[in-house]
Coordinates of C-alpha atoms in Angstrom, one line a residue:
X1 CA 36.6 -112.6 -1.9
X2 CA 34.5 -110.5 0.4
X3 CA 37.7 -108.0 0.1
X4 CA 39.1 -108.4 -3.6
X5 CA 35.4 -107.7 -4.8
X6 CA 34.7 -104.2 -2.6
X7 CA 38.5 -102.8 -3.4
X8 CA 36.6 -103.5 -7.9
X9 CA 33.6 -101.7 -6.5
X10 CA 35.5 -98.8 -6.5
X11 CA 37.9 -98.6 -9.2
X12 CA 34.4 -99.3 -11.3
X13 CA 33.0 -95.4 -9.1
X14 CA 35.1 -92.9 -10.6
X15 CA 34.6 -94.6 -14.2
X16 CA 31.0 -94.9 -13.7
X17 CA 30.8 -91.6 -12.9
X18 CA 33.7 -89.9 -15.1
X19 CA 31.8 -92.4 -18.2
X20 CA 28.1 -91.4 -17.6
X21 CA 27.9 -87.4 -16.9
X22 CA 28.4 -84.6 -19.0
X23 CA 29.7 -80.9 -18.3
X24 CA 26.6 -78.5 -16.6
X25 CA 26.6 -75.4 -20.1
X26 CA 25.0 -72.9 -17.2
X27 CA 27.7 -73.3 -15.1
X28 CA 29.3 -69.7 -14.4
X29 CA 33.2 -70.3 -15.4
X30 CA 35.4 -70.9 -12.0
X31 CA 36.2 -67.1 -12.8
X32 CA 33.0 -65.9 -12.0
X33 CA 30.1 -66.5 -9.6
X34 CA 27.3 -65.9 -12.3
X35 CA 25.7 -67.3 -14.7
X36 CA 26.0 -66.3 -18.1
X37 CA 22.2 -65.0 -18.3
X38 CA 22.3 -63.2 -15.3
X39 CA 23.6 -59.6 -16.6
X40 CA 19.3 -59.7 -17.7
X41 CA 18.3 -61.5 -14.7
X42 CA 20.1 -60.0 -12.0
X43 CA 18.6 -56.7 -11.7
X44 CA 15.4 -58.3 -9.4
X45 CA 18.0 -59.6 -7.7
X46 CA 20.6 -56.8 -6.9
X47 CA 16.8 -54.5 -5.6
X48 CA 15.6 -56.8 -3.5
X49 CA 18.7 -57.1 -1.7
X50 CA 18.6 -53.9 0.6
X51 CA 21.6 -51.2 -0.5
X52 CA 22.6 -54.3 -2.5
X53 CA 24.9 -55.9 -0.2
X54 CA 24.1 -59.4 -1.6
X55 CA 26.0 -57.7 -4.0
X56 CA 29.0 -55.7 -1.7
X57 CA 31.1 -58.7 -0.9
X58 CA 33.0 -59.0 -4.5
X59 CA 31.9 -56.0 -6.1
X60 CA 32.6 -53.3 -3.2
X61 CA 31.1 -51.0 -1.3
X62 CA 30.5 -49.3 -3.4
X63 CA 30.5 -51.2 -6.5
X64 CA 33.1 -50.1 -8.0
X65 CA 34.6 -53.4 -8.9
X66 CA 36.5 -55.1 -5.9
X67 CA 40.1 -57.3 -7.0
X68 CA 38.5 -59.8 -9.5
X69 CA 35.3 -58.5 -9.6
X70 CA 33.9 -56.2 -12.5
X71 CA 33.1 -52.7 -11.1
X72 CA 29.3 -52.2 -12.4
X73 CA 29.3 -49.3 -13.5
X74 CA 31.8 -50.3 -16.3
X75 CA 31.6 -48.3 -19.5
X76 CA 32.0 -52.0 -21.2
X77 CA 32.4 -55.2 -19.6
X78 CA 32.7 -58.0 -21.8
X79 CA 31.2 -56.1 -25.3
X80 CA 28.5 -55.3 -23.5
X81 CA 27.3 -51.9 -21.6
X82 CA 26.6 -51.5 -18.0
X83 CA 25.4 -48.5 -15.5
X84 CA 27.6 -46.0 -17.8
X85 CA 26.6 -43.3 -16.2
X86 CA 27.3 -43.9 -12.8
X87 CA 25.7 -45.4 -9.3
X88 CA 21.8 -44.6 -9.0
X89 CA 21.1 -41.5 -7.5
X90 CA 18.8 -42.4 -5.8
X91 CA 17.2 -45.2 -3.0
X92 CA 16.6 -48.4 -4.6
X93 CA 14.4 -49.9 -1.5
X94 CA 11.3 -48.5 -3.2
X95 CA 10.8 -45.1 -1.3
X96 CA 11.5 -43.4 -3.7
X97 CA 8.0 -44.8 -5.9
X98 CA 6.5 -42.0 -3.4
X99 CA 5.4 -38.4 -4.4
X100 CA 6.6 -36.5 -1.4
X101 CA 10.6 -38.3 -1.8
X102 CA 10.5 -38.1 -5.6
X103 CA 9.3 -35.3 -5.7
X104 CA 11.0 -31.9 -4.8
X105 CA 14.0 -34.2 -6.9
X106 CA 12.8 -34.0 -10.1
X107 CA 11.4 -30.3 -9.4
X108 CA 14.4 -29.1 -8.6
X109 CA 15.8 -30.3 -12.4
X110 CA 13.7 -32.5 -14.1
X111 CA 16.5 -33.5 -16.3
X112 CA 17.6 -35.3 -13.3
X113 CA 14.7 -38.2 -14.2
X114 CA 15.6 -37.8 -17.6
X115 CA 18.9 -39.1 -18.5
X116 CA 17.8 -43.2 -17.1
X117 CA 13.5 -42.3 -17.5
X118 CA 13.0 -41.1 -20.9
X119 CA 13.1 -42.7 -24.4
X120 CA 15.4 -39.4 -25.3
X121 CA 18.1 -39.4 -22.3
X122 CA 20.2 -37.4 -24.5
X123 CA 17.7 -34.6 -25.9
X124 CA 17.4 -30.6 -24.4
X125 CA 14.9 -28.4 -25.6
X126 CA 11.9 -29.0 -27.7
X127 CA 12.6 -33.0 -28.1
X128 CA 9.6 -33.6 -26.2
X129 CA 10.8 -36.8 -24.2
X130 CA 8.4 -39.5 -22.6
X131 CA 9.0 -40.4 -19.6
X132 CA 8.8 -44.5 -19.8
X133 CA 12.0 -46.3 -19.4
X134 CA 12.8 -47.9 -16.0
X135 CA 11.3 -48.6 -12.5
X136 CA 10.8 -53.1 -12.9
X137 CA 8.8 -52.7 -10.2
X138 CA 5.9 -50.3 -12.2
X139 CA 6.1 -52.7 -14.9
X140 CA 9.3 -50.9 -16.6
X141 CA 6.1 -48.6 -17.5
X142 CA 9.0 -45.3 -15.8
X143 CA 7.3 -42.6 -14.4
X144 CA 4.1 -42.8 -17.0
X145 CA 3.1 -45.6 -14.7
X146 CA 1.9 -42.4 -12.2
X147 CA 2.4 -40.4 -14.8
X148 CA 0.3 -39.1 -18.2
X149 CA 2.5 -39.9 -20.9
X150 CA 4.5 -36.3 -21.3
X151 CA 3.5 -34.8 -18.5
X152 CA 6.2 -35.5 -16.2
X153 CA 4.7 -33.5 -13.2
X154 CA 1.4 -33.5 -11.2
X155 CA -1.4 -32.8 -13.2
X156 CA -2.6 -30.4 -10.5
X157 CA 0.6 -28.7 -11.0
X158 CA -0.8 -24.5 -12.4
X159 CA -3.4 -24.4 -9.9
X160 CA -4.4 -23.8 -6.4
X161 CA -2.3 -26.1 -4.6
X162 CA -0.1 -26.9 -1.5
X163 CA 1.6 -29.2 -2.4
X164 CA 2.5 -28.8 -6.2
X165 CA 3.1 -25.8 -7.7
X166 CA 5.4 -25.8 -10.2
X167 CA 6.2 -21.5 -9.0
X168 CA 9.8 -23.1 -7.3
X169 CA 10.7 -25.8 -10.3
X170 CA 14.0 -25.4 -10.9
X171 CA 16.9 -25.8 -14.2
X172 CA 13.2 -23.2 -16.4
X173 CA 15.1 -23.3 -19.6
X174 CA 16.4 -26.7 -19.9
X175 CA 14.0 -28.6 -17.9
X176 CA 10.6 -27.3 -18.9
X177 CA 12.1 -25.5 -22.1
X178 CA 12.0 -29.9 -23.1
X179 CA 8.3 -30.3 -23.4
X180 CA 6.5 -26.6 -23.4
X181 CA 9.4 -25.4 -26.4
X182 CA 12.5 -24.5 -26.4
X183 CA 10.9 -20.6 -25.9
X184 CA 8.8 -21.6 -23.5
X185 CA 5.9 -20.2 -26.2
X186 CA 4.4 -23.9 -26.7
X187 CA 5.6 -23.5 -30.3
X188 CA 6.6 -27.5 -31.7
X189 CA 5.8 -28.6 -27.4
X190 CA 4.6 -31.5 -26.6
X191 CA 0.9 -32.6 -26.8
X192 CA -1.2 -31.2 -24.6
X193 CA 1.8 -29.1 -23.1
X194 CA 0.3 -25.3 -21.7
X195 CA 1.3 -22.4 -22.9
X196 CA 4.3 -20.7 -20.5
X197 CA 2.7 -17.4 -22.0
X198 CA -1.2 -17.9 -20.8
X199 CA 0.6 -16.5 -17.6
X200 CA 4.0 -15.0 -18.0
X201 CA 4.8 -11.7 -19.6
X202 CA 7.7 -13.8 -20.9
X203 CA 9.9 -15.9 -20.5
X204 CA 13.4 -14.5 -19.3
X205 CA 12.4 -13.5 -16.0
X206 CA 9.2 -14.8 -16.0
X207 CA 7.3 -11.9 -15.2
X208 CA 3.7 -12.9 -14.1
X209 CA 0.6 -11.2 -16.5
X210 CA -2.0 -10.3 -14.9
X211 CA -4.6 -10.3 -17.1
X212 CA -3.9 -14.2 -17.9
X213 CA -5.9 -15.3 -15.1
X214 CA -8.0 -12.0 -14.6
X215 CA -8.4 -7.6 -15.4
X216 CA -7.0 -5.6 -13.1
X217 CA -9.7 -4.5 -11.8
X218 CA -11.7 -7.9 -12.7
X219 CA -14.3 -6.7 -15.2
X220 CA -18.1 -8.2 -16.6
X221 CA -16.0 -11.3 -18.6
X222 CA -14.6 -13.0 -15.1
X223 CA -16.2 -14.7 -12.6
X224 CA -17.2 -11.9 -10.4
X225 CA -17.1 -9.0 -12.4
X226 CA -16.0 -5.6 -9.7
X227 CA -18.0 -3.2 -11.7
X228 CA -18.6 -0.2 -10.7
X229 CA -16.6 -0.5 -7.5
X230 CA -13.7 -1.4 -9.4
X231 CA -13.7 2.7 -10.9
X232 CA -12.5 3.5 -7.6
X233 CA -9.5 4.7 -7.9
X234 CA -8.9 3.6 -4.1
X235 CA -10.2 -0.1 -4.5
X236 CA -9.0 0.3 -8.0
X237 CA -5.1 -1.3 -6.6
X238 CA -6.4 -4.0 -4.8
X239 CA -4.6 -3.6 -2.0
X240 CA -7.7 -1.7 0.5
X241 CA -9.4 -5.0 -0.3
X242 CA -7.0 -7.9 -1.1
X243 CA -3.7 -6.7 0.7
X244 CA -1.9 -6.9 -2.5
X245 CA -1.2 -5.3 -6.0
X246 CA 0.7 -5.6 -9.3
X247 CA 4.0 -3.8 -8.7
X248 CA 4.8 -0.4 -10.4
X249 CA 7.0 -2.1 -12.6
X250 CA 4.5 -4.5 -13.5
X251 CA 4.4 -8.5 -13.1
X252 CA 4.8 -8.7 -10.2
X253 CA 3.1 -7.6 -6.9
X254 CA 3.7 -5.6 -3.9
X255 CA 1.9 -6.2 -0.8
X256 CA 1.0 -5.3 2.7
X257 CA 2.9 -6.4 5.9
X258 CA 0.6 -9.6 6.3
X259 CA 0.2 -10.6 2.7
X260 CA 2.8 -14.0 2.2
X261 CA 3.4 -14.2 -1.1
X262 CA 5.2 -17.1 -3.0
X263 CA 8.3 -17.8 -1.7
X264 CA 11.4 -20.2 -4.2
X265 CA 13.4 -21.1 -0.6
X266 CA 11.6 -22.5 0.7
X267 CA 8.1 -23.9 -1.9
X268 CA 6.1 -21.6 0.4
X269 CA 3.0 -21.6 -2.1
X270 CA 2.0 -18.4 -0.5
X271 CA -1.9 -16.5 0.0
X272 CA -1.7 -14.9 -3.9
X273 CA -2.5 -19.3 -5.5
X274 CA -4.0 -21.3 -2.3
X275 CA -7.4 -21.6 -3.4
X276 CA -9.2 -18.9 -0.9
X277 CA -9.9 -15.5 -1.8
X278 CA -8.1 -12.3 0.6
X279 CA -10.0 -10.0 2.2
X280 CA -9.1 -7.0 4.4
X281 CA -10.8 -7.7 7.7
X282 CA -10.4 -3.4 8.4
X283 CA -12.9 -2.4 5.7
X284 CA -15.5 -5.7 7.8
X285 CA -16.2 -7.4 4.6
X286 CA -18.9 -8.7 5.4
X287 CA -19.0 -12.7 3.5
X288 CA -23.8 -12.8 4.0
X289 CA -24.2 -9.9 1.0
X290 CA -20.3 -9.1 -0.1
X291 CA -20.3 -5.7 1.0
X292 CA -17.6 -3.8 4.0
X293 CA -19.6 -3.1 7.1
X294 CA -16.5 -0.8 8.4
X295 CA -15.8 1.3 5.6
X296 CA -14.8 4.6 6.6
X297 CA -15.4 6.0 2.5
X298 CA -18.9 4.4 2.2
X299 CA -21.6 2.5 3.5
X300 CA -22.0 -1.1 2.8
X301 CA -24.8 -1.0 -0.4
X302 CA -26.0 -2.6 -3.6
X303 CA -23.5 0.3 -5.3
X304 CA -20.4 -0.9 -3.1
X305 CA -20.9 -4.7 -2.8
X306 CA -20.0 -7.9 -5.8
X307 CA -21.2 -10.8 -6.5
X308 CA -20.0 -14.4 -4.6
X309 CA -16.3 -15.9 -5.8
X310 CA -17.4 -19.1 -4.9
X311 CA -13.7 -19.3 -3.3
X312 CA -13.4 -19.7 0.7
X313 CA -12.6 -16.2 2.1
X314 CA -9.8 -15.5 4.6
X315 CA -9.9 -12.3 6.3
X316 CA -6.5 -10.6 7.3
X317 CA -6.3 -6.6 8.0
X318 CA -4.8 -5.1 5.2
X319 CA -5.6 -1.5 5.6
X320 CA -6.1 0.2 8.8
X321 CA -10.0 1.7 8.7
X322 CA -11.0 0.5 5.3
X323 CA -9.2 4.0 4.0
X324 CA -6.8 4.7 0.6
X325 CA -4.8 7.7 3.4
X326 CA -4.6 8.3 6.2
X327 CA -7.3 9.3 8.5
X328 CA -7.5 11.9 10.5
X329 CA -6.6 15.7 11.6
X330 CA -3.1 15.7 10.2
X331 CA -4.9 14.6 7.1
X332 CA -6.8 17.5 5.9
X333 CA -3.5 20.0 6.2
X334 CA -2.4 20.5 3.1
X335 CA 1.0 18.6 3.3
X336 CA -1.9 15.4 3.2
X337 CA -5.4 15.7 1.0
X338 CA -3.9 18.9 -0.4
X339 CA -1.0 17.4 -1.8
X340 CA -2.4 14.0 -3.9
X341 CA -3.6 14.5 -6.4
X342 CA -7.3 16.2 -6.1
X343 CA -9.3 13.9 -9.6
X344 CA -7.6 10.4 -7.4
X345 CA -10.6 12.1 -4.4
X346 CA -13.5 12.8 -6.7
X347 CA -14.1 9.0 -6.2
X348 CA -15.9 9.0 -2.8
X349 CA -15.8 12.9 -2.1
X350 CA -17.8 13.9 -5.2
X351 CA -17.8 17.5 -4.3
X352 CA -21.4 18.6 -5.4
X353 CA -21.9 16.4 -1.6
X354 CA -23.9 13.2 -3.5
X355 CA -20.4 11.6 -2.9
X356 CA -20.5 8.5 -0.7
X357 CA -18.1 10.2 1.8
X358 CA -18.2 13.7 3.0
X359 CA -18.6 15.8 0.7
X360 CA -16.0 17.8 -0.3
X361 CA -18.4 21.2 0.6
X362 CA -18.4 20.3 3.6
X363 CA -15.1 22.1 4.2
X364 CA -14.3 23.9 1.0
X365 CA -16.7 27.1 0.5
X366 CA -15.9 26.0 -3.7
X367 CA -15.2 23.0 -4.9
X368 CA -11.8 22.9 -4.7
X369 CA -10.9 21.4 -8.3
X370 CA -12.5 23.8 -10.9
X371 CA -11.3 26.4 -7.7
X372 CA -8.0 27.0 -7.0
X373 CA -7.9 29.3 -4.2
X374 CA -5.9 29.9 -0.8
X375 CA -7.8 30.8 2.2
X376 CA -11.4 31.1 -0.4
X377 CA -10.8 27.5 -0.8
X378 CA -12.0 26.6 3.1
X379 CA -13.6 30.6 3.9
X380 CA -14.8 33.4 1.9
X381 CA -12.1 35.7 2.5
X382 CA -13.5 37.2 4.7
X383 CA -15.0 34.8 6.4
X384 CA -19.3 35.6 5.1
X385 CA -21.8 33.4 6.4
X386 CA -24.4 35.1 9.2
X387 CA -24.9 32.7 11.3
X388 CA -23.5 33.5 14.8
X389 CA -23.2 30.1 16.0
X390 CA -19.2 28.0 16.9
X391 CA -20.0 25.3 14.8
X392 CA -20.4 27.5 12.0
X393 CA -16.4 27.9 11.7
X394 CA -14.3 28.6 9.4
X395 CA -16.9 30.8 7.6
X396 CA -19.0 32.9 10.5
X397 CA -18.5 36.1 10.1
X398 CA -19.0 37.4 12.5
X399 CA -16.4 41.0 12.2
X400 CA -14.4 40.4 9.4
X401 CA -15.6 42.2 7.6
X402 CA -16.0 45.1 9.0
X403 CA -11.9 44.5 10.4
X404 CA -10.9 43.5 6.7
X405 CA -11.9 46.7 4.6
X406 CA -10.6 49.5 7.2
X407 CA -7.0 48.7 5.5
X408 CA -4.3 45.9 4.7
X409 CA -3.6 45.7 8.1
X410 CA -6.2 44.9 9.8
X411 CA -6.7 42.2 6.5
X412 CA -3.9 40.5 7.7
X413 CA -5.5 36.7 8.9
X414 CA -2.3 36.7 11.4
X415 CA -2.4 39.4 13.2
X416 CA -4.8 37.7 15.3
X417 CA -4.2 34.3 14.4
X418 CA -0.9 33.9 15.3
X419 CA 0.6 30.5 15.4
X420 CA -2.5 29.8 13.5
X421 CA 0.0 28.7 10.1
X422 CA -2.5 27.0 7.7
X423 CA -0.1 23.7 7.8
X424 CA -0.6 24.0 11.0
X425 CA -3.2 21.8 13.1
X426 CA -3.7 25.4 14.8
X427 CA -5.1 25.9 11.8
X428 CA -7.5 23.6 11.8
X429 CA -8.6 22.9 14.3
X430 CA -11.4 20.4 15.4
X431 CA -12.4 21.9 18.6
X432 CA -14.6 25.3 18.9
X433 CA -13.9 27.7 18.9
X434 CA -11.2 28.5 16.6
X435 CA -7.7 30.0 17.8
X436 CA -7.4 33.4 18.3
X437 CA -3.7 34.7 19.1
X438 CA -2.7 37.8 18.8
X439 CA 0.7 38.7 18.1
X440 CA 2.2 40.7 20.6
X441 CA 2.6 43.9 18.7
X442 CA -1.0 44.4 19.4
X443 CA -0.7 44.3 23.3
X444 CA -2.3 47.8 25.3
X445 CA -0.2 48.3 28.2
X446 CA -1.1 44.2 29.0
X447 CA -1.8 40.8 26.9
X448 CA -4.2 41.4 24.0
X449 CA -6.9 38.1 25.1
X450 CA -10.2 36.4 23.2
X451 CA -12.6 35.1 25.8
X452 CA -14.5 32.8 23.5
X453 CA -17.6 32.5 26.0
X454 CA -18.1 36.9 25.7
X455 CA -16.6 36.6 22.3
X456 CA -15.1 39.9 22.5
X457 CA -11.5 41.0 23.1
X458 CA -9.7 43.1 25.3
X459 CA -6.0 45.3 25.4
X460 CA -6.0 45.4 22.4
X461 CA -4.0 48.2 21.5
X462 CA -6.6 48.6 18.5
X463 CA -8.9 49.3 20.6
X464 CA -7.4 51.3 23.1
X465 CA -6.9 48.4 25.3
X466 CA -10.5 48.4 25.8
X467 CA -12.5 45.6 26.2
X468 CA -14.6 45.0 22.4
X469 CA -18.7 44.9 22.4
X470 CA -19.3 40.7 21.1
X471 CA -17.3 39.5 17.7
X472 CA -21.0 38.7 15.9
X473 CA -23.0 41.4 17.6
X474 CA -21.1 43.9 18.4
X475 CA -21.3 47.6 16.5
X476 CA -18.7 50.6 17.1
X477 CA -19.8 53.4 14.4
X478 CA -17.4 55.6 14.5
X479 CA -18.8 58.2 11.6
X480 CA -22.1 58.7 13.5
X481 CA -22.0 58.0 16.1
X482 CA -20.7 61.0 18.3
X483 CA -18.9 60.7 21.9
X484 CA -20.6 56.5 22.6
X485 CA -18.8 55.2 19.4
X486 CA -15.6 57.0 19.8
X487 CA -15.8 56.0 23.9
X488 CA -15.7 52.3 22.7
X489 CA -12.0 52.8 22.1
X490 CA -11.3 56.4 23.6
X491 CA -11.7 56.0 27.6
X492 CA -9.9 58.9 30.0
X493 CA -7.8 56.0 32.2
X494 CA -5.1 57.0 30.4
X495 CA -4.5 53.9 28.6
X496 CA -3.5 53.4 24.9
X497 CA -5.5 56.2 23.1
X498 CA -7.4 58.4 25.4
X499 CA -8.6 61.3 25.5
X500 CA -6.2 62.4 28.4
X501 CA -4.0 65.4 26.7
X502 CA -5.0 68.9 26.5
X503 CA -8.2 70.8 27.4
X504 CA -9.4 66.7 26.5
X505 CA -11.8 66.9 29.9
X506 CA -13.0 70.3 29.9
X507 CA -14.6 69.8 27.0
X508 CA -16.4 66.3 27.4
X509 CA -16.5 66.2 31.4
X510 CA -17.4 69.6 31.9
X511 CA -18.9 71.5 28.6
X512 CA -20.1 67.8 27.6
X513 CA -18.8 68.5 23.6
X514 CA -19.0 65.6 21.6
X515 CA -17.0 63.8 20.2
X516 CA -17.7 65.1 16.0
X517 CA -17.9 68.4 17.5
X518 CA -15.2 69.3 16.3
X519 CA -13.6 65.8 14.5
X520 CA -15.0 65.2 11.1
X521 CA -15.7 62.4 10.4
X522 CA -14.8 62.9 6.2
X523 CA -11.2 64.0 7.7
X524 CA -11.0 60.5 9.6
X525 CA -12.1 57.9 7.1
X526 CA -10.1 60.1 3.9
X527 CA -7.2 61.7 6.3
X528 CA -4.1 63.1 4.2
X529 CA -2.1 61.3 2.3
X530 CA -2.6 58.6 2.0
X531 CA -3.5 58.0 6.0
X532 CA -6.8 57.8 7.3
X533 CA -7.7 56.9 11.3
X534 CA -7.0 53.4 10.6
X535 CA -3.9 53.6 9.5
X536 CA -0.7 52.2 11.0
X537 CA -2.8 50.0 13.8
X538 CA 0.1 47.6 14.4
X539 CA 2.7 50.9 15.8
X540 CA 2.4 53.3 18.2
X541 CA 2.1 56.6 16.2
X542 CA 0.0 58.2 14.7
X543 CA -0.2 57.8 11.0
X544 CA -3.2 60.6 11.1
X545 CA -1.7 63.4 11.8
X546 CA -4.7 64.3 14.9
X547 CA -4.5 67.4 13.4
X548 CA -5.8 67.6 10.2
X549 CA -8.8 65.3 11.4
X550 CA -10.2 68.7 13.3
X551 CA -12.7 70.3 11.8
X552 CA -11.7 74.0 9.6
X553 CA -14.1 76.1 11.2
X554 CA -12.7 75.3 14.4
X555 CA -9.1 78.0 13.3
X556 CA -6.7 74.9 15.4
X557 CA -2.8 75.5 14.6
X558 CA -1.7 72.5 16.1
X559 CA -1.3 74.9 20.1
X560 CA -4.3 77.0 19.6
X561 CA -8.0 76.7 18.5
X562 CA -10.2 80.2 18.6
X563 CA -13.8 79.4 17.6
X564 CA -16.4 82.0 17.5
X565 CA -19.2 80.7 19.2
X566 CA -17.5 79.7 21.7
X567 CA -14.4 81.4 22.6
X568 CA -10.9 83.0 21.5
X569 CA -8.5 82.0 21.2
X570 CA -6.7 80.0 23.4
X571 CA -3.9 77.8 24.1
X572 CA -4.8 74.4 24.0

């Protein structure tokens, strides 16, 4: 009986199960692993699975489909659009939300984000899309969960910051033009979008316009009015103080070696837009009074001080010494400062001596701007200053005037200053005394020489090899001092110009007859045929025949002399 009851119970259970149960309308078909609403419900499950590992078992490791499981990137599946754009191009584990991770990608090309996260994924320049789509973890508000509307980049994007700067943004003509106008001129741009032409001179190469931030140089309307300081020509180039200036062509920078510029390749911000003001340590910039302590051109005074910029100061050596030109003897040569534009000198080197740097008249005898001359620019021709002090060269007169007025030959500076041309440091010598070097033409029996201590010359053929009187105080009175004057150059010793010929010794030593008793001073000065006593000093020959200098009353015919009251006709 028990067995029969059990058998009937077993037969009844299937009837109950089949008769009392209904099918599960939510269960997936036998050919699917997901419920019907999985199309919208799969996102949190999928994103919770690191690298979608829970999905790859059926959909393939690349999620491109495997076996009967479809690709997650089909353009259409069961009448529904899926991830038609392909795999998500960034991690989905939340790390991409960090600005340091997604920022470089967005900066390189903002259209990278537009495809998935904008309300106009296919809009081009001027479409002004909002980036407010997707990102479930951020409430589905897209980029606007962190970024303001219509501003899919950092809030501080065009100003000084070390981490985010638009200079290295990529695909500018397409990405930036989404919101800043089709021509980047702001026309038709998004609300609040800046006009690129406010800072850039043009929008093809995006060259810079310095006046967008400050004048060149900054004027009265700027935070720091450079005023009279910027009016100084050397300051106007910016480099002398700040290490860089605008390039000659404009639109870019011309820096010194120590000044770092933007580097788009490495996303380096550089020195110009880092929130600091760069000043030249070579000029001794003083952060207390905003002047320069060691500028070679001027002192630290009120006329050369600015106001406080309020920016942190970064010092670096940009221009050595602070002068806008080389400093040293070489610069003083004609090939140096003479070749430079004279007008640019006046801001520091005022000709009349009222400037803050050495006056032009420290060296020049006349204003070099108004009187363009040769030697006379630094000293008179000949030098004319009466001083006998060595330091008063190059215009110390000495006996220059006497030599220069004798003949053209002696007016030749090279006769005594050989090897000291106007473009050599021998000519512009900052040490005293002046360089005196005679041409070999003027050597007497031995080489001509100058004694700077005694201020005398020796072994000069012009002076008969006799040591000259003092250059500054000595006098040789040829025409009025009788024998004494003549003997300062003519000796009876056999040297050049000696009077040992004929009967000179008898007349001078025995009879004590003076030189001017026989020689006519007028003839010595005027000579004949254009030659005088001092003609042709560079040659050993007599340009003026000595016979022409004998007084006519002496009856000298070149061979004999017959002098009434002295002697009859006798051979010389």
